[in-house]
PDB file of C-alpha atoms and ligand atoms in Angstrom:
ATOM      1  CA  MET A   1      15.005-106.954 -51.780  1.00  0.00           C
ATOM      2  CA  LYS A   2      16.316-105.223 -54.878  1.00  0.00           C
ATOM      3  CA  LYS A   3      18.176-101.980 -55.429  1.00  0.00           C
ATOM      4  CA  ALA A   4      17.613 -99.395 -58.142  1.00  0.00           C
ATOM      5  CA  LEU A   5      19.659 -96.550 -59.588  1.00  0.00           C
ATOM      6  CA  LEU A   6      17.646 -93.346 -59.914  1.00  0.00           C
ATOM      7  CA  ILE A   7      19.181 -90.762 -62.255  1.00  0.00           C
ATOM      8  CA  VAL A   8      17.640 -87.370 -61.558  1.00  0.00           C
ATOM      9  CA  ASP A   9      17.347 -84.735 -64.307  1.00  0.00           C
ATOM     10  CA  VAL A  10      20.595 -85.199 -66.263  1.00  0.00           C
ATOM     11  CA  GLN A  11      19.208 -82.897 -68.957  1.00  0.00           C
ATOM     12  CA  ASN A  12      20.781 -80.401 -71.342  1.00  0.00           C
ATOM     13  CA  ASP A  13      19.299 -77.319 -69.666  1.00  0.00           C
ATOM     14  CA  PHE A  14      21.034 -78.189 -66.365  1.00  0.00           C
ATOM     15  CA  CYS A  15      24.394 -78.698 -68.054  1.00  0.00           C
ATOM     16  CA  PRO A  16      26.882 -76.058 -69.250  1.00  0.00           C
ATOM     17  CA  GLY A  17      25.303 -74.135 -72.152  1.00  0.00           C
ATOM     18  CA  GLY A  18      21.777 -74.814 -70.890  1.00  0.00           C
ATOM     19  CA  SER A  19      19.278 -72.233 -69.638  1.00  0.00           C
ATOM     20  CA  LEU A  20      19.643 -73.258 -65.973  1.00  0.00           C
ATOM     21  CA  ALA A  21      23.197 -74.534 -66.139  1.00  0.00           C
ATOM     22  CA  VAL A  22      24.790 -76.075 -63.086  1.00  0.00           C
ATOM     23  CA  LYS A  23      28.529 -75.592 -62.746  1.00  0.00           C
ATOM     24  CA  ASP A  24      30.203 -78.865 -63.815  1.00  0.00           C
ATOM     25  CA  GLY A  25      26.769 -80.459 -64.250  1.00  0.00           C
ATOM     26  CA  ASP A  26      28.174 -82.513 -67.130  1.00  0.00           C
ATOM     27  CA  LYS A  27      31.169 -83.808 -65.127  1.00  0.00           C
ATOM     28  CA  ILE A  28      28.965 -86.348 -63.377  1.00  0.00           C
ATOM     29  CA  VAL A  29      27.892 -88.012 -66.628  1.00  0.00           C
ATOM     30  CA  PRO A  30      30.877 -90.432 -66.916  1.00  0.00           C
ATOM     31  CA  VAL A  31      30.486 -91.341 -63.241  1.00  0.00           C
ATOM     32  CA  ILE A  32      26.808 -92.117 -63.812  1.00  0.00           C
ATOM     33  CA  ASN A  33      27.612 -94.159 -66.925  1.00  0.00           C
ATOM     34  CA  GLU A  34      29.886 -96.368 -64.779  1.00  0.00           C
ATOM     35  CA  LEU A  35      27.175 -96.706 -62.147  1.00  0.00           C
ATOM     36  CA  ILE A  36      24.650 -97.772 -64.792  1.00  0.00           C
ATOM     37  CA  GLU A  37      26.715-100.944 -65.374  1.00  0.00           C
ATOM     38  CA  LYS A  38      26.369-101.938 -61.702  1.00  0.00           C
ATOM     39  CA  PHE A  39      22.571-101.957 -61.480  1.00  0.00           C
ATOM     40  CA  ASP A  40      19.880-104.162 -63.015  1.00  0.00           C
ATOM     41  CA  LEU A  41      17.158-101.587 -62.585  1.00  0.00           C
ATOM     42  CA  ILE A  42      17.827 -98.081 -63.919  1.00  0.00           C
ATOM     43  CA  ILE A  43      15.244 -95.329 -63.531  1.00  0.00           C
ATOM     44  CA  SER A  44      15.514 -91.716 -64.670  1.00  0.00           C
ATOM     45  CA  SER A  45      13.518 -88.580 -64.013  1.00  0.00           C
ATOM     46  CA  GLN A  46      13.187 -85.614 -66.340  1.00  0.00           C
ATOM     47  CA  ASP A  47      11.949 -82.145 -65.594  1.00  0.00           C
ATOM     48  CA  TRP A  48       9.238 -81.775 -68.271  1.00  0.00           C
ATOM     49  CA  HIS A  49       7.583 -78.393 -67.972  1.00  0.00           C
ATOM     50  CA  PRO A  50       4.811 -76.705 -69.954  1.00  0.00           C
ATOM     51  CA  ALA A  51       5.889 -73.288 -71.276  1.00  0.00           C
ATOM     52  CA  ASP A  52       3.326 -71.499 -69.082  1.00  0.00           C
ATOM     53  CA  THR A  53       4.162 -73.103 -65.725  1.00  0.00           C
ATOM     54  CA  VAL A  54       4.169 -71.016 -62.510  1.00  0.00           C
ATOM     55  CA  HIS A  55       7.557 -72.677 -61.876  1.00  0.00           C
ATOM     56  CA  PHE A  56       9.062 -70.147 -64.335  1.00  0.00           C
ATOM     57  CA  GLU A  57       8.182 -67.304 -61.953  1.00  0.00           C
ATOM     58  CA  LYS A  58      11.031 -68.664 -59.782  1.00  0.00           C
ATOM     59  CA  TRP A  59      13.375 -69.974 -62.459  1.00  0.00           C
ATOM     60  CA  PRO A  60      14.436 -69.079 -65.992  1.00  0.00           C
ATOM     61  CA  PRO A  61      12.496 -71.219 -68.474  1.00  0.00           C
ATOM     62  CA  HIS A  62      14.115 -74.669 -68.696  1.00  0.00           C
ATOM     63  CA  CYS A  63      13.330 -78.262 -69.668  1.00  0.00           C
ATOM     64  CA  ILE A  64      10.225 -77.426 -71.663  1.00  0.00           C
ATOM     65  CA  ALA A  65       8.576 -80.682 -72.744  1.00  0.00           C
ATOM     66  CA  ASP A  66       9.905 -82.139 -75.998  1.00  0.00           C
ATOM     67  CA  THR A  67      12.665 -79.567 -76.463  1.00  0.00           C
ATOM     68  CA  PHE A  68      16.436 -80.096 -76.735  1.00  0.00           C
ATOM     69  CA  GLY A  69      16.848 -78.579 -73.270  1.00  0.00           C
ATOM     70  CA  ALA A  70      14.653 -81.307 -71.775  1.00  0.00           C
ATOM     71  CA  ALA A  71      16.549 -84.131 -73.500  1.00  0.00           C
ATOM     72  CA  PHE A  72      19.151 -86.200 -71.657  1.00  0.00           C
ATOM     73  CA  HIS A  73      22.762 -85.049 -71.851  1.00  0.00           C
ATOM     74  CA  PRO A  74      23.965 -86.635 -75.127  1.00  0.00           C
ATOM     75  CA  ASN A  75      26.742 -88.625 -73.401  1.00  0.00           C
ATOM     76  CA  LEU A  76      24.439 -90.259 -70.850  1.00  0.00           C
ATOM     77  CA  HIS A  77      23.889 -93.945 -71.688  1.00  0.00           C
ATOM     78  CA  SER A  78      20.155 -93.372 -71.687  1.00  0.00           C
ATOM     79  CA  GLU A  79      19.463 -96.477 -73.795  1.00  0.00           C
ATOM     80  CA  LYS A  80      20.083 -98.500 -70.597  1.00  0.00           C
ATOM     81  CA  ILE A  81      17.286 -96.751 -68.703  1.00  0.00           C
ATOM     82  CA  GLY A  82      14.359 -99.085 -68.017  1.00  0.00           C
ATOM     83  CA  LEU A  83      11.865 -96.554 -66.701  1.00  0.00           C
ATOM     84  CA  LYS A  84      11.695 -92.859 -67.613  1.00  0.00           C
ATOM     85  CA  LEU A  85       9.738 -90.604 -65.287  1.00  0.00           C
ATOM     86  CA  LEU A  86       8.415 -87.178 -66.254  1.00  0.00           C
ATOM     87  CA  LYS A  87       7.724 -84.563 -63.592  1.00  0.00           C
ATOM     88  CA  GLY A  88       6.797 -80.896 -63.294  1.00  0.00           C
ATOM     89  CA  THR A  89       4.402 -81.529 -66.176  1.00  0.00           C
ATOM     90  CA  LYS A  90       1.570 -79.413 -64.788  1.00  0.00           C
ATOM     91  CA  ASN A  91       1.488 -75.635 -65.032  1.00  0.00           C
ATOM     92  CA  SER A  92       0.558 -75.351 -61.358  1.00  0.00           C
ATOM     93  CA  ASP A  93       3.471 -76.970 -59.500  1.00  0.00           C
ATOM     94  CA  ASP A  94       7.254 -77.291 -59.299  1.00  0.00           C
ATOM     95  CA  GLY A  95       7.458 -81.071 -59.407  1.00  0.00           C
ATOM     96  CA  TYR A  96      10.903 -81.190 -57.809  1.00  0.00           C
ATOM     97  CA  SER A  97      10.587 -84.805 -56.686  1.00  0.00           C
ATOM     98  CA  ALA A  98      10.709 -87.927 -58.873  1.00  0.00           C
ATOM     99  CA  PHE A  99       7.928 -89.208 -56.602  1.00  0.00           C
ATOM    100  CA  GLU A 100       5.735 -86.509 -58.185  1.00  0.00           C
ATOM    101  CA  ALA A 101       6.136 -88.051 -61.648  1.00  0.00           C
ATOM    102  CA  THR A 102       2.874 -87.880 -63.561  1.00  0.00           C
ATOM    103  CA  ASN A 103       3.368 -90.765 -66.028  1.00  0.00           C
ATOM    104  CA  ILE A 104       3.820 -93.444 -63.340  1.00  0.00           C
ATOM    105  CA  ASP A 105       3.403 -93.754 -59.595  1.00  0.00           C
ATOM    106  CA  LEU A 106       7.053 -94.303 -58.595  1.00  0.00           C
ATOM    107  CA  SER A 107       6.270 -95.439 -55.073  1.00  0.00           C
ATOM    108  CA  HIS A 108       3.862 -98.157 -56.279  1.00  0.00           C
ATOM    109  CA  TYR A 109       6.268 -99.220 -58.993  1.00  0.00           C
ATOM    110  CA  LEU A 110       9.185 -99.637 -56.547  1.00  0.00           C
ATOM    111  CA  HIS A 111       7.053-101.541 -54.047  1.00  0.00           C
ATOM    112  CA  ASP A 112       5.800-103.816 -56.871  1.00  0.00           C
ATOM    113  CA  GLN A 113       9.374-104.452 -58.014  1.00  0.00           C
ATOM    114  CA  LYS A 114      10.407-105.196 -54.393  1.00  0.00           C
ATOM    115  CA  VAL A 115      12.950-102.393 -54.438  1.00  0.00           C
ATOM    116  CA  SER A 116      13.914-101.106 -51.003  1.00  0.00           C
ATOM    117  CA  SER A 117      17.230 -99.321 -51.660  1.00  0.00           C
ATOM    118  CA  ILE A 118      17.344 -96.400 -54.061  1.00  0.00           C
ATOM    119  CA  TYR A 119      20.736 -95.100 -55.193  1.00  0.00           C
ATOM    120  CA  ILE A 120      20.250 -91.476 -56.200  1.00  0.00           C
ATOM    121  CA  CYS A 121      22.469 -89.399 -58.492  1.00  0.00           C
ATOM    122  CA  GLY A 122      22.036 -86.475 -60.905  1.00  0.00           C
ATOM    123  CA  LEU A 123      20.950 -82.849 -60.817  1.00  0.00           C
ATOM    124  CA  THR A 124      20.433 -80.854 -58.725  1.00  0.00           C
ATOM    125  CA  THR A 125      21.649 -81.527 -55.192  1.00  0.00           C
ATOM    126  CA  ASP A 126      19.737 -78.636 -53.625  1.00  0.00           C
ATOM    127  CA  TYR A 127      16.382 -79.151 -55.409  1.00  0.00           C
ATOM    128  CA  CYS A 128      15.373 -82.317 -57.218  1.00  0.00           C
ATOM    129  CA  VAL A 129      17.935 -84.695 -55.689  1.00  0.00           C
ATOM    130  CA  LYS A 130      17.114 -83.376 -52.225  1.00  0.00           C
ATOM    131  CA  GLN A 131      13.331 -83.497 -52.632  1.00  0.00           C
ATOM    132  CA  THR A 132      13.454 -86.973 -54.188  1.00  0.00           C
ATOM    133  CA  THR A 133      15.618 -88.227 -51.309  1.00  0.00           C
ATOM    134  CA  LEU A 134      13.355 -86.761 -48.626  1.00  0.00           C
ATOM    135  CA  ASP A 135      10.270 -88.244 -50.326  1.00  0.00           C
ATOM    136  CA  ALA A 136      11.987 -91.643 -50.610  1.00  0.00           C
ATOM    137  CA  LEU A 137      12.510 -91.651 -46.839  1.00  0.00           C
ATOM    138  CA  GLU A 138       8.948 -90.573 -46.230  1.00  0.00           C
ATOM    139  CA  GLN A 139       7.650 -93.387 -48.448  1.00  0.00           C
ATOM    140  CA  GLY A 140       9.657 -96.008 -46.559  1.00  0.00           C
ATOM    141  CA  PHE A 141      12.593 -96.566 -48.899  1.00  0.00           C
ATOM    142  CA  HIS A 142      16.292 -96.377 -48.031  1.00  0.00           C
ATOM    143  CA  PRO A 143      17.914 -93.650 -50.144  1.00  0.00           C
ATOM    144  CA  PHE A 144      21.667 -93.670 -50.821  1.00  0.00           C
ATOM    145  CA  VAL A 145      22.921 -90.377 -52.277  1.00  0.00           C
ATOM    146  CA  ILE A 146      26.069 -90.718 -54.385  1.00  0.00           C
ATOM    147  CA  THR A 147      28.008 -87.569 -53.546  1.00  0.00           C
ATOM    148  CA  ASN A 148      30.411 -87.602 -56.501  1.00  0.00           C
ATOM    149  CA  ALA A 149      27.525 -88.100 -58.951  1.00  0.00           C
ATOM    150  CA  ILE A 150      25.463 -85.025 -58.048  1.00  0.00           C
ATOM    151  CA  ALA A 151      25.904 -81.253 -58.505  1.00  0.00           C
ATOM    152  CA  ALA A 152      24.216 -78.217 -56.967  1.00  0.00           C
ATOM    153  CA  VAL A 153      22.641 -75.094 -58.479  1.00  0.00           C
ATOM    154  CA  ASP A 154      23.904 -73.106 -55.462  1.00  0.00           C
ATOM    155  CA  VAL A 155      21.564 -70.134 -55.955  1.00  0.00           C
ATOM    156  CA  LYS A 156      23.245 -69.061 -52.718  1.00  0.00           C
ATOM    157  CA  PRO A 157      26.780 -70.342 -52.154  1.00  0.00           C
ATOM    158  CA  GLY A 158      26.628 -73.307 -49.782  1.00  0.00           C
ATOM    159  CA  ASP A 159      23.083 -74.417 -50.726  1.00  0.00           C
ATOM    160  CA  GLY A 160      24.405 -77.745 -52.007  1.00  0.00           C
ATOM    161  CA  ASN A 161      26.264 -78.487 -48.763  1.00  0.00           C
ATOM    162  CA  LYS A 162      23.232 -77.445 -46.722  1.00  0.00           C
ATOM    163  CA  ALA A 163      21.097 -79.845 -48.753  1.00  0.00           C
ATOM    164  CA  LEU A 164      23.555 -82.690 -48.096  1.00  0.00           C
ATOM    165  CA  GLN A 165      23.343 -81.967 -44.361  1.00  0.00           C
ATOM    166  CA  GLU A 166      19.564 -81.934 -44.529  1.00  0.00           C
ATOM    167  CA  MET A 167      19.382 -85.253 -46.377  1.00  0.00           C
ATOM    168  CA  TYR A 168      21.858 -86.858 -43.960  1.00  0.00           C
ATOM    169  CA  THR A 169      19.981 -85.591 -40.908  1.00  0.00           C
ATOM    170  CA  ALA A 170      16.725 -86.924 -42.358  1.00  0.00           C
ATOM    171  CA  GLY A 171      18.279 -90.414 -42.519  1.00  0.00           C
ATOM    172  CA  CYS A 172      19.732 -91.013 -45.966  1.00  0.00           C
ATOM    173  CA  THR A 173      23.135 -92.622 -46.507  1.00  0.00           C
ATOM    174  CA  LEU A 174      25.780 -90.527 -48.267  1.00  0.00           C
ATOM    175  CA  LEU A 175      28.403 -92.497 -50.159  1.00  0.00           C
ATOM    176  CA  GLU A 176      30.785 -92.291 -53.116  1.00  0.00           C
ATOM    177  CA  SER A 177      30.445 -94.279 -56.322  1.00  0.00           C
ATOM    178  CA  ILE A 178      33.639 -96.230 -55.573  1.00  0.00           C
ATOM    179  CA  GLU A 179      31.878 -97.776 -52.566  1.00  0.00           C
ATOM    180  CA  ILE A 180      29.216 -99.358 -54.776  1.00  0.00           C
TER     181      ILE A 180
HETATM  182  C1  VGL B 201      15.533 -78.386 -60.685  1.00  0.00           C
HETATM  183  C2  VGL B 201      15.428 -76.117 -60.359  1.00  0.00           C
HETATM  184  C3  VGL B 201      14.298 -76.048 -61.126  1.00  0.00           C
HETATM  185  C4  VGL B 201      16.257 -79.668 -60.454  1.00  0.00           C
HETATM  186  C5  VGL B 201      14.397 -78.327 -61.455  1.00  0.00           C
HETATM  187  O1  VGL B 201      16.215 -80.574 -61.320  1.00  0.00           O
HETATM  188  O2  VGL B 201      16.893 -79.795 -59.385  1.00  0.00           O
HETATM  189  N1  VGL B 201      16.030 -77.278 -60.133  1.00  0.00           N
HETATM  190  N2  VGL B 201      13.787 -77.152 -61.662  1.00  0.00           N
HETATM  191 ZN1   ZN B 202      12.240 -77.249 -63.179  1.00  0.00          ZN
END
């Protein structure tokens, strides 16, 4: 069985200077670039919202489809990504999970490719990384969350740590990039 690296939402709007900036969101980029060299199959997700989504009742507008804010962080080695997923593309849902991508059925794709282990990194720990990890478990995959390659929004202080607890309790493996 194969393993895949899944890079969640490493987009300008979640990095310093962006409209929904995560503290130190850009610090994970070099770590992810090193990880990219260790995997044959690299998958990304991008938040890709319409301007009129209900999602913006909860959040400041961010990652609007085809804008600079929705583009990958410029330092991410995105040319190595084999499959790019878009999510949150409807105006009626949040689309936190990469398994909710609308341009491809991720679960089918991974089963077809005989991938069982998914190594998850990116933004944000307490929303899209968490929801993607929980969905991966539910769909029968083994998620590994790379703790030094993620960062939290922390709407409330401690949300990121709570999310890590939740993912661990649900059955994911937490590890650091050096262990890969
Ligand atoms: C995310 C908040 C709103 C994420 C997306 O990528 O974790 N967080 N939309
Ligand atoms: Zn969003």
